[in-house]
Coordinates of C-alpha atoms in Angstrom, one line a residue:
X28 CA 34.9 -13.8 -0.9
X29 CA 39.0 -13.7 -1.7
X30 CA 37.7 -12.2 -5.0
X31 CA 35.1 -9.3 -4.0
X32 CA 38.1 -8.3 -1.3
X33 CA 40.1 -8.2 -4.4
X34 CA 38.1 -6.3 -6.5
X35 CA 36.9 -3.9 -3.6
X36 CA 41.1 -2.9 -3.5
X37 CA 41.0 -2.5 -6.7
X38 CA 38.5 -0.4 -7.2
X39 CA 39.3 1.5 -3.9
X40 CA 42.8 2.3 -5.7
X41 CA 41.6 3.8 -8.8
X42 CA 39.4 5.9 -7.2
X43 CA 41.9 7.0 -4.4
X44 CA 44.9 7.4 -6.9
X45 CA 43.8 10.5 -8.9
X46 CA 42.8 12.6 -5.9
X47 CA 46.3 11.8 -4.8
X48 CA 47.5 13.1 -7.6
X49 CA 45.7 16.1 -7.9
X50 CA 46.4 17.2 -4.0
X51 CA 49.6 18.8 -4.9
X52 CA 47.8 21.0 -7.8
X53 CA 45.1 21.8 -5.3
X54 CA 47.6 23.1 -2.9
X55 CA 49.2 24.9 -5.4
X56 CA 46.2 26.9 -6.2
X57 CA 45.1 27.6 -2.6
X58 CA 48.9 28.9 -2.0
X59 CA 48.4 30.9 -5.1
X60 CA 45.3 32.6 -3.9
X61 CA 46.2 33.0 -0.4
X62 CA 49.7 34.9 -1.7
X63 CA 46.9 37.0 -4.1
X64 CA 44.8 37.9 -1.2
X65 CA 47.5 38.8 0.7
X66 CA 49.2 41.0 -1.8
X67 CA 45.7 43.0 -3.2
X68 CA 45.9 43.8 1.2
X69 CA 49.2 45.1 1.0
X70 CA 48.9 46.9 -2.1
X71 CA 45.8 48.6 -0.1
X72 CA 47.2 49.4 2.7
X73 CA 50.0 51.2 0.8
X74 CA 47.8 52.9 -1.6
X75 CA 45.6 54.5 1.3
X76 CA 48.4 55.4 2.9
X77 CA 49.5 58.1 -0.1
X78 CA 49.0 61.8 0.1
X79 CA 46.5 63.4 -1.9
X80 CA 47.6 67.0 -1.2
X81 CA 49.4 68.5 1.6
X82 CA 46.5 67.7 4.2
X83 CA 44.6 64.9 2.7
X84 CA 45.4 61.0 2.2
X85 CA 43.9 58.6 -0.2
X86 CA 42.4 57.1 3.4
X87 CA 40.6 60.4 3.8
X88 CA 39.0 60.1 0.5
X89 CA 37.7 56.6 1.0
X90 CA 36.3 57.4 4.3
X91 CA 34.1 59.4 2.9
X92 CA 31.7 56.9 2.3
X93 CA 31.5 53.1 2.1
X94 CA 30.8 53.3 -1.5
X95 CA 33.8 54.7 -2.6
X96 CA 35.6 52.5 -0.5
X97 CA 34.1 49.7 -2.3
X98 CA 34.9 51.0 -5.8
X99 CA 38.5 51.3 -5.1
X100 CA 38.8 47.7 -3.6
X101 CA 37.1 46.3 -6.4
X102 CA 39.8 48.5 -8.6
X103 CA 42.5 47.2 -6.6
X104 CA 41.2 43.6 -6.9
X105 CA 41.7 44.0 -10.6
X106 CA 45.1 45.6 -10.5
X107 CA 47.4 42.8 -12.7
X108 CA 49.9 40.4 -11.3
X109 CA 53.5 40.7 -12.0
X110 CA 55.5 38.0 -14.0
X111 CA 54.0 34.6 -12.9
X112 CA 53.7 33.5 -8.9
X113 CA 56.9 31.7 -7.4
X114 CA 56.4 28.6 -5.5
X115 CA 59.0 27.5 -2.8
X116 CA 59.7 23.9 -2.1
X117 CA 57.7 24.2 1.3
X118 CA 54.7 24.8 -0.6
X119 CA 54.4 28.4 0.0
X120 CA 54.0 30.8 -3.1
X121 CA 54.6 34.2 -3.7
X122 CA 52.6 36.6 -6.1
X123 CA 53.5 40.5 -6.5
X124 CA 50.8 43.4 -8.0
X125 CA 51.5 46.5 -9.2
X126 CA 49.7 49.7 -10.3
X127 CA 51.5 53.1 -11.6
X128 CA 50.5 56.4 -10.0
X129 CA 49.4 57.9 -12.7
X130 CA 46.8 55.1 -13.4
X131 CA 45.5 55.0 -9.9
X132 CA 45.2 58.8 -10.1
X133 CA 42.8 58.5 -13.1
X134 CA 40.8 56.0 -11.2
X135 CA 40.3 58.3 -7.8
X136 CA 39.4 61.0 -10.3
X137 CA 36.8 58.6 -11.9
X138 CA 35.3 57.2 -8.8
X139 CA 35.3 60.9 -7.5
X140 CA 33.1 62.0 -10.6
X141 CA 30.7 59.4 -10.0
X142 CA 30.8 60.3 -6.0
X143 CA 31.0 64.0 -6.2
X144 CA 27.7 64.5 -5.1
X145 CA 28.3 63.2 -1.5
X146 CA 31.0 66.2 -1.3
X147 CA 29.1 69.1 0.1
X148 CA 32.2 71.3 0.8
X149 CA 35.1 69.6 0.2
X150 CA 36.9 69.5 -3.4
X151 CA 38.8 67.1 -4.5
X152 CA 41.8 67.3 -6.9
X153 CA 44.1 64.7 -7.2
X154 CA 46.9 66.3 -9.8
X155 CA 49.3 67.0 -6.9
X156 CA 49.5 63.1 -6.4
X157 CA 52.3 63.0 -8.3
X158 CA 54.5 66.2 -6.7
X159 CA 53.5 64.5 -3.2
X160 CA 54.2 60.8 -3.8
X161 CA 58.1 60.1 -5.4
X162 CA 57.1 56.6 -6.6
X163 CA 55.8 56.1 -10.1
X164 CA 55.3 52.4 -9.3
X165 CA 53.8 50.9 -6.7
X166 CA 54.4 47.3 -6.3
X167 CA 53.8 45.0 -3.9
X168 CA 54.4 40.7 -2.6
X169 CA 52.0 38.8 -1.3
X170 CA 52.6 35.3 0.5
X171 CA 50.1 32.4 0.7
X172 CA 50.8 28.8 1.6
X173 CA 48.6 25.8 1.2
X174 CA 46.6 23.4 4.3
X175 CA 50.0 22.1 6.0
X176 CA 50.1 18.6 5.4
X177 CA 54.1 17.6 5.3
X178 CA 53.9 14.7 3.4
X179 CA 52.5 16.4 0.4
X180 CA 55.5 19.3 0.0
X181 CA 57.8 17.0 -1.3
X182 CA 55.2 16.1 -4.2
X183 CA 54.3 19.7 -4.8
X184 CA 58.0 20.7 -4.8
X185 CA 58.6 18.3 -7.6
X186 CA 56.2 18.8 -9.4
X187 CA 56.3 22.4 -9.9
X188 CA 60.4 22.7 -9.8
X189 CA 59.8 24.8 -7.4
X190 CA 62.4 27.2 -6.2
X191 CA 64.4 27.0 -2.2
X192 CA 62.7 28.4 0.5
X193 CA 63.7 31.8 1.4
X194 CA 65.1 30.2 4.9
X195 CA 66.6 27.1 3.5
X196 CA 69.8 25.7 4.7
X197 CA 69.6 27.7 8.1
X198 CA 70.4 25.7 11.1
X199 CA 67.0 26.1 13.2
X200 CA 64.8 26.5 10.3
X201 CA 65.0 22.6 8.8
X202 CA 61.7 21.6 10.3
X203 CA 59.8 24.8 9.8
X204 CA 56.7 24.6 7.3
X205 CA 55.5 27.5 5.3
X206 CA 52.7 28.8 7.5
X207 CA 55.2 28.9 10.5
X208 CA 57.4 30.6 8.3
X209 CA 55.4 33.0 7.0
X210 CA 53.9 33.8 10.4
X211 CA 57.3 34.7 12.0
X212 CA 57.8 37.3 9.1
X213 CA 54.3 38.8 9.5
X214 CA 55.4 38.9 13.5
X215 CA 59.2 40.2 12.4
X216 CA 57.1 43.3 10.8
X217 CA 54.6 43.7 13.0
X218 CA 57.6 44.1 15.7
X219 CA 59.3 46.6 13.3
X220 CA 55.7 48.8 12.5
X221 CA 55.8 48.5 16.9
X222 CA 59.2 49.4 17.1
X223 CA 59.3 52.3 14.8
X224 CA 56.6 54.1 16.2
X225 CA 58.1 53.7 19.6
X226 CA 61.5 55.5 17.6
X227 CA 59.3 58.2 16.0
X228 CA 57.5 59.0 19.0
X229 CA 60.6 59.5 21.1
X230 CA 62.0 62.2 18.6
X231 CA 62.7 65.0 20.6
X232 CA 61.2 68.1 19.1
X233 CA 62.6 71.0 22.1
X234 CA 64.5 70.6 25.2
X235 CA 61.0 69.7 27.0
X236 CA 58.8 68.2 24.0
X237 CA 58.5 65.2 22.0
X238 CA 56.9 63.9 19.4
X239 CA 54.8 61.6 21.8
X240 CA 52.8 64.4 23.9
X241 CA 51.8 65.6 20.5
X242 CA 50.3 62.0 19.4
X243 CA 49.0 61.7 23.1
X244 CA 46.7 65.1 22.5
X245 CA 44.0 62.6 20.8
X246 CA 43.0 59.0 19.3
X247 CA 42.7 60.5 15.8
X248 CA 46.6 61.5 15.3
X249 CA 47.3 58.4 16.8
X250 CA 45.5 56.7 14.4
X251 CA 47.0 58.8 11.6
X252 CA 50.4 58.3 12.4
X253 CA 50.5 54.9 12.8
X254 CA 48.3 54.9 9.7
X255 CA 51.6 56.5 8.4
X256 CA 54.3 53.9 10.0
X257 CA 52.1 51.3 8.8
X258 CA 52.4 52.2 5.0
X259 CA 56.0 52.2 5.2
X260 CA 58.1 49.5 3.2
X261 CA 60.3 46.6 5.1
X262 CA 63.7 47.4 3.7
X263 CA 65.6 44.3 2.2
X264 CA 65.1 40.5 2.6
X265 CA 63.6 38.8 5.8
X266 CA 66.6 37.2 7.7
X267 CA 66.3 33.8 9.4
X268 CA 68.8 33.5 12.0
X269 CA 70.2 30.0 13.4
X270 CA 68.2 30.3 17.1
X271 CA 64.4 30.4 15.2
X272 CA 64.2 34.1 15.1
X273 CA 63.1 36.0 11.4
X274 CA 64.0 39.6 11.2
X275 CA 63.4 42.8 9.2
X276 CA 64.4 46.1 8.8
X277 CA 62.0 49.1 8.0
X278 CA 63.0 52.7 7.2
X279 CA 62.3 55.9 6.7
X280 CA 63.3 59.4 6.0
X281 CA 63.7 61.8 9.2
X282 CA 62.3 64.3 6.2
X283 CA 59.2 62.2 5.7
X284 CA 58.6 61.8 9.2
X285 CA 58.5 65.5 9.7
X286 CA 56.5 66.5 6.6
X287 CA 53.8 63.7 8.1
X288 CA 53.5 65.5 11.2
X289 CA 54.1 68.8 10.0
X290 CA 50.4 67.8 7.9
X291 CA 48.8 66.1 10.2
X292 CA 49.0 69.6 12.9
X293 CA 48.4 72.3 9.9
X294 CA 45.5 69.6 9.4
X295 CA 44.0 69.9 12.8
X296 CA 44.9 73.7 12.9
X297 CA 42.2 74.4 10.1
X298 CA 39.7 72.0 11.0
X299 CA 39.5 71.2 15.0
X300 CA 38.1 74.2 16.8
X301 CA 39.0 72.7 20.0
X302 CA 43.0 72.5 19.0
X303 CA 43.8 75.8 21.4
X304 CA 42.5 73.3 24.6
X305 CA 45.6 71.1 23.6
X306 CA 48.4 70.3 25.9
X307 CA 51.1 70.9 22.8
X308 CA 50.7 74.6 21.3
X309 CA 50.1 73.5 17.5
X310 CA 50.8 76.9 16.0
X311 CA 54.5 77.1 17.9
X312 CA 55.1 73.4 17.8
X313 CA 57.7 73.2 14.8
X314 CA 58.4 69.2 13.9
X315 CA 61.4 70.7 11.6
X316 CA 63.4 70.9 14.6
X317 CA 63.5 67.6 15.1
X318 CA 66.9 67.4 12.9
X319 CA 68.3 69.5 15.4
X320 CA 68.3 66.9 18.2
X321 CA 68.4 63.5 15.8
X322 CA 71.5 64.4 13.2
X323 CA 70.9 61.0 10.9
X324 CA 69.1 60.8 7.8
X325 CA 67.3 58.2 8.3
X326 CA 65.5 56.0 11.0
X327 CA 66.0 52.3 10.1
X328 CA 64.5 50.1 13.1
X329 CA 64.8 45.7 12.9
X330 CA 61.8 43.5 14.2
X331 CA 61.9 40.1 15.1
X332 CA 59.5 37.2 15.1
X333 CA 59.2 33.5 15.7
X334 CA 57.4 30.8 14.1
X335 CA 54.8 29.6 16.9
X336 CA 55.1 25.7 17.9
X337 CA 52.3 24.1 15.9
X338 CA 53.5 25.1 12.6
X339 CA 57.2 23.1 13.3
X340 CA 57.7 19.5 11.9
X341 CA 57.7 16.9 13.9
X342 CA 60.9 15.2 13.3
X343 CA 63.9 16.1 11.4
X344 CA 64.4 14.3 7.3
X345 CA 66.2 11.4 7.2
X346 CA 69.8 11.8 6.5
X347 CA 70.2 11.2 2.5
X348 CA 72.5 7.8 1.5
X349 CA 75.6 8.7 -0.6
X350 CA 77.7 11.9 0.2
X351 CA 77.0 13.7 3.3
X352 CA 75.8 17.1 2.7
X353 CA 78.4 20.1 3.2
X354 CA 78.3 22.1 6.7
X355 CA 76.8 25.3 6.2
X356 CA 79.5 28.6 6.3
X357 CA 78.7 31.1 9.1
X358 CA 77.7 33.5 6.9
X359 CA 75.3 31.5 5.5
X360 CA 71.5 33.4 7.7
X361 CA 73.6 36.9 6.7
X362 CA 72.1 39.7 4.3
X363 CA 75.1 41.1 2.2
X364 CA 74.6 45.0 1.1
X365 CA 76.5 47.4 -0.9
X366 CA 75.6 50.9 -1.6
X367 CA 76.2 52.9 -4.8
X368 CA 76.2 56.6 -6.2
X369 CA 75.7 57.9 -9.2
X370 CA 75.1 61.3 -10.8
X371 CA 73.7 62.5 -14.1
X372 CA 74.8 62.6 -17.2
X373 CA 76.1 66.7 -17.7
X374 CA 73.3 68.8 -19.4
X375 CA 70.5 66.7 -17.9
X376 CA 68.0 68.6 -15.3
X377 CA 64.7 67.7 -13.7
X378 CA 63.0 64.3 -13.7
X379 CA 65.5 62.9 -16.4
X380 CA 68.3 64.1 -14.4
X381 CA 67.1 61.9 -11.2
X382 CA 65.9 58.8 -13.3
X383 CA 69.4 58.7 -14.9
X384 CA 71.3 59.2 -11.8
X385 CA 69.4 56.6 -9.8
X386 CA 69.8 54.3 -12.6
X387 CA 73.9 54.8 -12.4
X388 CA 73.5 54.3 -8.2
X389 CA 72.2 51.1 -8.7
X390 CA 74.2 50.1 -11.6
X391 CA 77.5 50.9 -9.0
X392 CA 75.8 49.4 -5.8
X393 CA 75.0 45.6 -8.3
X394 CA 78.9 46.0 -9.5
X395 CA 79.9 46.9 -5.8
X396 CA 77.5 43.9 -4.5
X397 CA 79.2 41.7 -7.5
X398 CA 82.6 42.4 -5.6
X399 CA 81.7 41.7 -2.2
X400 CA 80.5 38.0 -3.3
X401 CA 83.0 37.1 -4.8
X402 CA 85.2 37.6 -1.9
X403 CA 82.6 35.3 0.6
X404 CA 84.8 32.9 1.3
X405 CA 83.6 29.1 1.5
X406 CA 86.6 27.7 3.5
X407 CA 90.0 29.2 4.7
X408 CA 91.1 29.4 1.0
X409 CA 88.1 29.3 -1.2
X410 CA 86.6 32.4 -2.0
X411 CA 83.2 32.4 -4.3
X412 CA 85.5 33.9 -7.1
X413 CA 87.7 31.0 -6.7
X414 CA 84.7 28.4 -7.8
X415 CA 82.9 30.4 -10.1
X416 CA 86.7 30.4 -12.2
X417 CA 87.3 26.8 -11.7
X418 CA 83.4 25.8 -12.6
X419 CA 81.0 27.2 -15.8
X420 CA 78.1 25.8 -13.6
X421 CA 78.8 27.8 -10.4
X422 CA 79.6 31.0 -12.7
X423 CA 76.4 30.7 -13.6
X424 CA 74.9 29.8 -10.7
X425 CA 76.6 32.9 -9.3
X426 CA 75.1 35.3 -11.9
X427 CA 71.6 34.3 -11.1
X428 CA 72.1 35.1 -7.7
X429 CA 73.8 38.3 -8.4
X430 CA 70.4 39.3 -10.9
X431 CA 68.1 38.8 -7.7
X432 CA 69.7 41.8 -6.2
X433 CA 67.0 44.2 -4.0
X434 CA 67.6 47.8 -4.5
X435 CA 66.3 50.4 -2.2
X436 CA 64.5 53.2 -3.6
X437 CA 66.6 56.4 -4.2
X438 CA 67.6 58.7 -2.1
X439 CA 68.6 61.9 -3.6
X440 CA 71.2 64.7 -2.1
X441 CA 71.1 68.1 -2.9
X442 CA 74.2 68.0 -5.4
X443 CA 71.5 65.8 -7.5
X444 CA 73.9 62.7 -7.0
X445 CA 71.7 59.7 -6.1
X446 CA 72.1 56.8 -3.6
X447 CA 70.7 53.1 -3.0
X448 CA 71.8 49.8 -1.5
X449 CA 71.7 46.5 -2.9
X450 CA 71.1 43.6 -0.6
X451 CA 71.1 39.7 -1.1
X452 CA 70.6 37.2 1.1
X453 CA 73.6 34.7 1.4
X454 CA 71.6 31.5 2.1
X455 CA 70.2 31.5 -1.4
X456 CA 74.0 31.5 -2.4
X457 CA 75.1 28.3 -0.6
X458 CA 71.8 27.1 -1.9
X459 CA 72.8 27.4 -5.3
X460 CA 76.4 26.4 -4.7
X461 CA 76.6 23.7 -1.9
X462 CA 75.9 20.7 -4.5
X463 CA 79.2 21.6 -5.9
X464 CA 80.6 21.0 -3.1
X465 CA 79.4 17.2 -2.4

């Protein structure tokens, strides 16, 4: 009997010990599909969200009919995959897609060829793409993360090398797992898409108008505008802050605010016969003077979010045996920015002129980002500089945070100089350096 028992163990364990150790892989794939699936969304939301021509959006065109908005999800589906997917040590992943402008115009003018006979009097063209939409690139991150099963991170973390969490050594965010994580910064932007229509629809437009009676005249240009906040980009990292609470920032131009609105009233001018029963007079309505009553440049609003209860660990890691780990600086759940300028080279005019001077603003906003690291100071006398001099490995360690730097996109004056900010968040730093200082 002692030997069947025996056997029956034995057997049991073979079996067992493979799916065991073929769990973290599985996880790994499921977080890589989940981050791809969430990306391919993103990218679609952005894509629909570009302007064809002055009065039309890429959303227009696909609403035309369900066929073509299945042939440009399928051509979205197939857009490639940057560089290879990042996997975090909480089992989370990270994949990012991107498609030029130029391509994706060629494909709405294929799948507009094929589709042209559903258009009975509406023409197409899609050349001014390019004149309407300053990107070239568009690129966007998707995040996935695997079933949450905490005992099985610490295997998949190894066993990948994977990179620190975005939130790691952040009082508050110890027990977190990647879902919960992940969830408070799909909340933080959700809050900022919220609180930035709020912002936009408060703009005060004359002494007795805003921008909110004109978005209140129907559901359709509510729709469209928050069509239009919604395909804006979060600006910068995700922040995790020591009470539990993930921000981020979203901006845009005041300019690009009042060319959307400006298009979406010539829009309903020309095509709503009913506009002259309208509360707002559309043909006096003028969204350009705005400016006159908000000064700033931009709008830049912060959203927060929280990871909800179910997605936190139960307890806290036991303490490690040996050298207790370093307290964490104050700094350490801050973003640090720098801006730069730069102009172009004399001689140079048009496009080249504007790639070459936002290529010298961000070359000045990494140098100026450089400086302002390597005065973070890690106790009253240490300053990053200080370690990185006395240590080859923290140099190094240093430089690889510095080459993660997030630049904006461009934002160009009328001298032709060019602007951006660099931004880095410091908890990756004391990530990289805080086992130096054990």
């Amino acid at each position: 009997m002692k030997k069947s028992l025996l056997s029956f163990i034995t057997l049991m364990a073979v079996v067992i010990s493979p799916a065991l150790a073929l769990q973290p892989v599985q996880d790994k794939l499921l977080a890589k599909r989940a981050a791809t699936v969430d990306a391919y969304r993103n990218l679609a939301e952005r894509i629909k969200g570009l302007q064809i021509n002055a009065n039309t959006y890429v959303r227009d065109f696909v609403a035309e009919s369900d066929e073509i908005n299945t042939e440009l999800d399928t051509f979205i589906k197939g857009i490639r995959v940057v560089g290879e997917p990042r996997y975090f040590e909480d089992g989370s992943a990270e994949v990012t897609v991107e498609v030029t402008l130029s391509e994706l115009v060629q494909q709405l003018q294929r799948i507009y060829t094929i589709y042209h006979h559903l258009f009975h009097d509406h023409v197409y063209s899609f050349d001014q793409m390019v004149t309407f939409n300053r990107l070239k690139v568009i690129r966007e991150t998707g995040h996935g993360a695997p079933r949450e099963n905490p005992g099985l991170v610490q295997g998949l973390a190894q066993a990948n090398a994977a990179a620190p969490v975005p939130s790691a050594g952040i009082p508050g965010w110890e027990n977190v797992m990647a879902r919960g994580r992940m969830m408070a910064e799909r909340a933080a932007k959700v809050d900022a898409y919220r609180n930035m229509a709020e912002r936009i629809k408060g703009l005060q437009i004359t002494a007795n108008s805003y921008v909110r009676d004109f978005v209140a005249e129907s559901d359709e240009i509510s729709t469209r505008v928050d069509t239009f906040i919604k395909g804006m980009r979060t600006v910068g990292a995700y922040r995790y802050l020591p009470d539990g609470t993930c921000q981020v920032d979203v901006e845009v131009a005041i300019q690009e605010v009042v060319k959307e609105l400006t298009t979406i009233r010539d829009w309903y001018i020309h095509h709503d016969p009913y506009y002259h029963w309208y509360h707002v007079d559309l043909k006096t309505t003028k969204f350009e003077d705005v400016v006159n009553f908000y000064p700033k440049k931009r709008i830049r609003v912060t959203g927060e979010g929280v990871p909800p209860e179910k997605y936190m660990a139960s307890g806290s890691q036991p303490a490690a045996i040996g050298n207790p780990m370093p307290q964490a600086p104050e700094w350490v759940g801050q973003i640090i920015t720098a801006k730069g300028t730069g102009i172009a080279p004399e001689g140079q005019t048009g496009t080249e002129a504007k790639l070459m001077a936002a290529r010298a603003a961000e070359m000045d906003a990494k140098r100026n980002l450089a400086e302002r690291v390597n005065g973070v100071r890690i106790d009253a006398q240490t300053t990053v500089k200080d370690l990185a001099v006395q240590n080859d490995s923290i140099h190094a360690e240093v430089q690889t945070f510095l080459a993660g730097a997030q630049v904006s996109e461009p934002h160009f004056l009328e001298d032709g100089s060019a602007e951006v900010e660099a931004q880095l968040p410091l908890n990756s730093l004391w990530e990289r350096i805080k086992k130096y200082q054990m």
